[in-house]
Amino acid sequence: MSDIVRLLGIARRALHSQQAVMNTTANNIANVNTEGYSRQRAILRENRSHQTMAGYLGSGVSVQTIERVRDNLIDSQLISERPSFAQFEFKGKALELVEDIFNEPSEYGLNQSLADFFNSFQDLSSEPESSAAKTVVRQKASVLANNFNRIHGKLSEYQQQLNIELTGAVAEVNDLTSKIANLNKKIVSAEVGGHMDSEIRDQRDLLIDQLTELVDVRVSKNQNGTLSLSVAGMELVADSLSQKLSLKTESANESGPKLVMENGNGEIKLTNGKIKAILDIRDINIENYKNQLDDFAVNFTQAVNDAHSAGYNLNNVTGTNLFEASATGAIDFAVSSEVMNDANLIATSDSMNEPGNNAAALSIIALQDSLTMDNGQQTFSSFYNSLIATLGSQTQEANFLGESYGMTVEKLEFSRQAVSGVSLDEEMTMMIEAQQAYAAAAKVITNVDEMAQTILNMV
Amino acid sequence: MRITRKMMTSRMLTSIASNRELFAKLQMDIATTKKMRRPSDDPAAVAQAQAIKEVASKNDQYLRNMTAMRDSITTAAAATDTILDQLEKAKSIASQGGTGTINAEARATLAMQVDQIIDTVIDMGNTNSRGRSLFAGTLTAATPYTRSGDAITYNGNDKNIELKIGHKTTMAYNKTGNDIFNPPGGVDIFAELVALKQGLESDDGTAILNTISTLNSSIDQVLGVSSQFGLKQEQLSSTEIILESENLKFADTVSKIEDTDMVEALVNSQILENAINVGLKTMADVVQTSLLDFVR
């Protein structure tokens, strides 16, 4: 009779196990579209055999554990590749916005207004007595000044927007790290029994994915199931504790606040991720463009004023500045208030009392072809054109790198899906297998029952 | 490799999206007729196009400068032609008045004609174009020649006025009053005309005859100036032709760099459209089938 009881036990454990398989399958199917879900698998184990006179008799099946299917290598590759993708993707988009600000090549960019300014002086040189031509010169000069002001102003405005974006991204990092620390704590208590808590781990991995878009975080696994995170050598998460990032403004001159630890002062130098991209664009790219524009505006003001103030207008007034000499950069580059009030102050002659003399105008026109910029290597317009070309190649490079890292990330995510994604076809076959095994085990019980009846009837 | 439904749909969506992106760019290329719209489209080509456009814009300006010069030169050349006529007339008066058979009365009449000639030549010397005196050097607001009795004064200076007609080239387009009427080492034309007039008035045959040879040299002198105007006009014409053909070539190069090749763009957009449609169709077919359709 004990054999019969053992048979029933085998069948009962088989029913339980197949139910567990079915449960796992049902859970997989239910989560087929859940972001961050890894498919789970019930690991069945053959039970310990019994030694008998005739040898070992098997004693059925039981569920060893339910685990999620995940490839750690792919995960760690994604952790290292995603920040590069995020960095260059953001840089590409940001630099395209900067390109829009410069608005080149177009009929309305700075390049065109610079050419217009010199051309208006050429027209004036062919008719130095004309008030109309002087009004045109003044108008072209003020369009040029407006273009400088506009571009410089827009660049500063964009730096401010980047600061807002930066604040948001830092807050997001802090939110993610505190959630991850919290999940660390949960995992330690949930996995005390030695079984993996797939749900919490999936959640945590999803948060890591989001975090790696923002910063190039280093992730290390601990024995107890927790993850330790650090950026640039600074610990962000250890066990259930997280440290916050913060922003700090040191002086009013800089383009925006620096990234620091909330409990420390040293600037954190990231190497990748969206935050690194924001800081680079703000502090390196845009700052550089602004400096070059300032350099341009100051040199231009000085060169034009030097040539212009040496000349005489029709009333023998000399020493007039065409542009405001106090300009410190592109933002306060402006037509001088004297000329704004009276265009006839524009000087064309290099001698008194010579209305037809256009020598002063010619010396201003000559500036168009003079190597005035970059230590005497570039003209004004070639200096500006190389700035635009630099911007263009930086944008192109960022877009290119963004695309190529994007493809790497996409491939890795594809591989991750291949390992961890739920395949409905597969789940269907699992379901059929489990169902048939369940039915067969039930049949075993029926048969064992008949066997027991047979024995009982014998008595 | 395990392939899940999600992998298939996401990969198809990615490739359809990237085709759509290319398609959108092509549509923009076609709509704007420009394939270079921002520096990053091709930084080197955009820089090249900018540099060429800058030169072309300067050329356009040089052409404008030359139009202004041509106006002034044409007017000045017409004035010198009139001066030549008047000098020829003075010369024939001199030969007529120099003959021994003519009496003092007739000479006085001729003197009045010479006086007329002097006024006309002064008028020509005071020629202006749009309010600017052409023969006053840079003193364009001055009246170059004023006369009181037989004293004729030049109120201009000896400066040339230049305009740019090329990257490193300027051209002086004016002639000063002294260039025409009293160049260093040349004939003082007004003094000569006054001498003729005074000779006629004082009935002095020798003095009259003396002016003939100097009037001849003064005609040569004005002819010299006139031919210089002609040369300048020729130089303007040939430079104009060069600049215009240069600009045609520039426009062609810039167009090749910047403009959309319409035929190519339309063909490519057709190909892309097909690719997108095929992608969508395949996705619809593939996504619909699963094991569920066959198991019951």
Coordinates of N, CA and C in Angstrom, one line a residue, chain B residues 86-87 90-91 114-115 117-118 121 152 188-198 211 215:
Chain B
Q86 N 34.8 123.2 -80.5 CA 35.0 124.7 -80.3 C 36.4 125.1 -80.6
L87 N 37.4 124.2 -80.3 CA 38.8 124.5 -80.6 C 39.1 124.5 -82.1
A90 N 37.8 127.7 -83.3 CA 38.7 128.8 -82.9 C 39.9 128.8 -83.9
K91 N 40.3 127.5 -84.2 CA 41.5 127.5 -85.1 C 41.1 128.1 -86.5
V114 N 35.1 134.4 -80.8 CA 36.0 133.7 -79.9 C 35.5 133.9 -78.4
D115 N 35.0 135.1 -78.1 CA 34.5 135.3 -76.7 C 33.4 134.2 -76.4
I117 N 33.1 131.3 -77.9 CA 33.8 130.0 -77.8 C 34.3 129.8 -76.4
I118 N 35.0 130.9 -75.8 CA 35.5 130.8 -74.5 C 34.4 130.5 -73.5
V121 N 33.4 126.8 -73.9 CA 34.4 125.9 -73.4 C 34.4 125.9 -71.9
I152 N 40.4 133.9 -66.3 CA 39.7 132.6 -66.1 C 40.4 131.9 -65.0
D188 N 48.2 126.0 -72.1 CA 47.1 126.6 -71.3 C 46.1 127.1 -72.3
I189 N 45.1 126.2 -72.4 CA 44.1 126.5 -73.5 C 43.3 127.8 -73.4
F190 N 42.9 128.1 -72.1 CA 42.2 129.3 -72.0 C 43.0 130.5 -72.3
A191 N 44.3 130.5 -71.8 CA 45.2 131.6 -72.1 C 45.4 131.8 -73.6
E192 N 45.4 130.6 -74.3 CA 45.6 130.6 -75.8 C 44.4 131.3 -76.4
L193 N 43.1 130.9 -76.0 CA 41.9 131.4 -76.5 C 41.8 132.9 -76.3
V194 N 42.2 133.3 -75.0 CA 42.2 134.7 -74.7 C 43.2 135.5 -75.5
A195 N 44.4 134.9 -75.8 CA 45.4 135.5 -76.6 C 44.8 135.7 -78.0
L196 N 44.1 134.7 -78.6 CA 43.5 134.8 -79.9 C 42.5 136.0 -79.9
K197 N 41.7 136.0 -78.8 CA 40.6 137.0 -78.7 C 41.3 138.4 -78.7
Q198 N 42.3 138.5 -77.8 CA 43.0 139.8 -77.7 C 43.7 140.2 -79.0
T211 N 48.8 132.0 -82.7 CA 48.0 131.1 -81.9 C 47.6 129.8 -82.7
L215 N 47.1 126.3 -81.0 CA 45.7 125.8 -81.0 C 45.7 124.3 -81.5

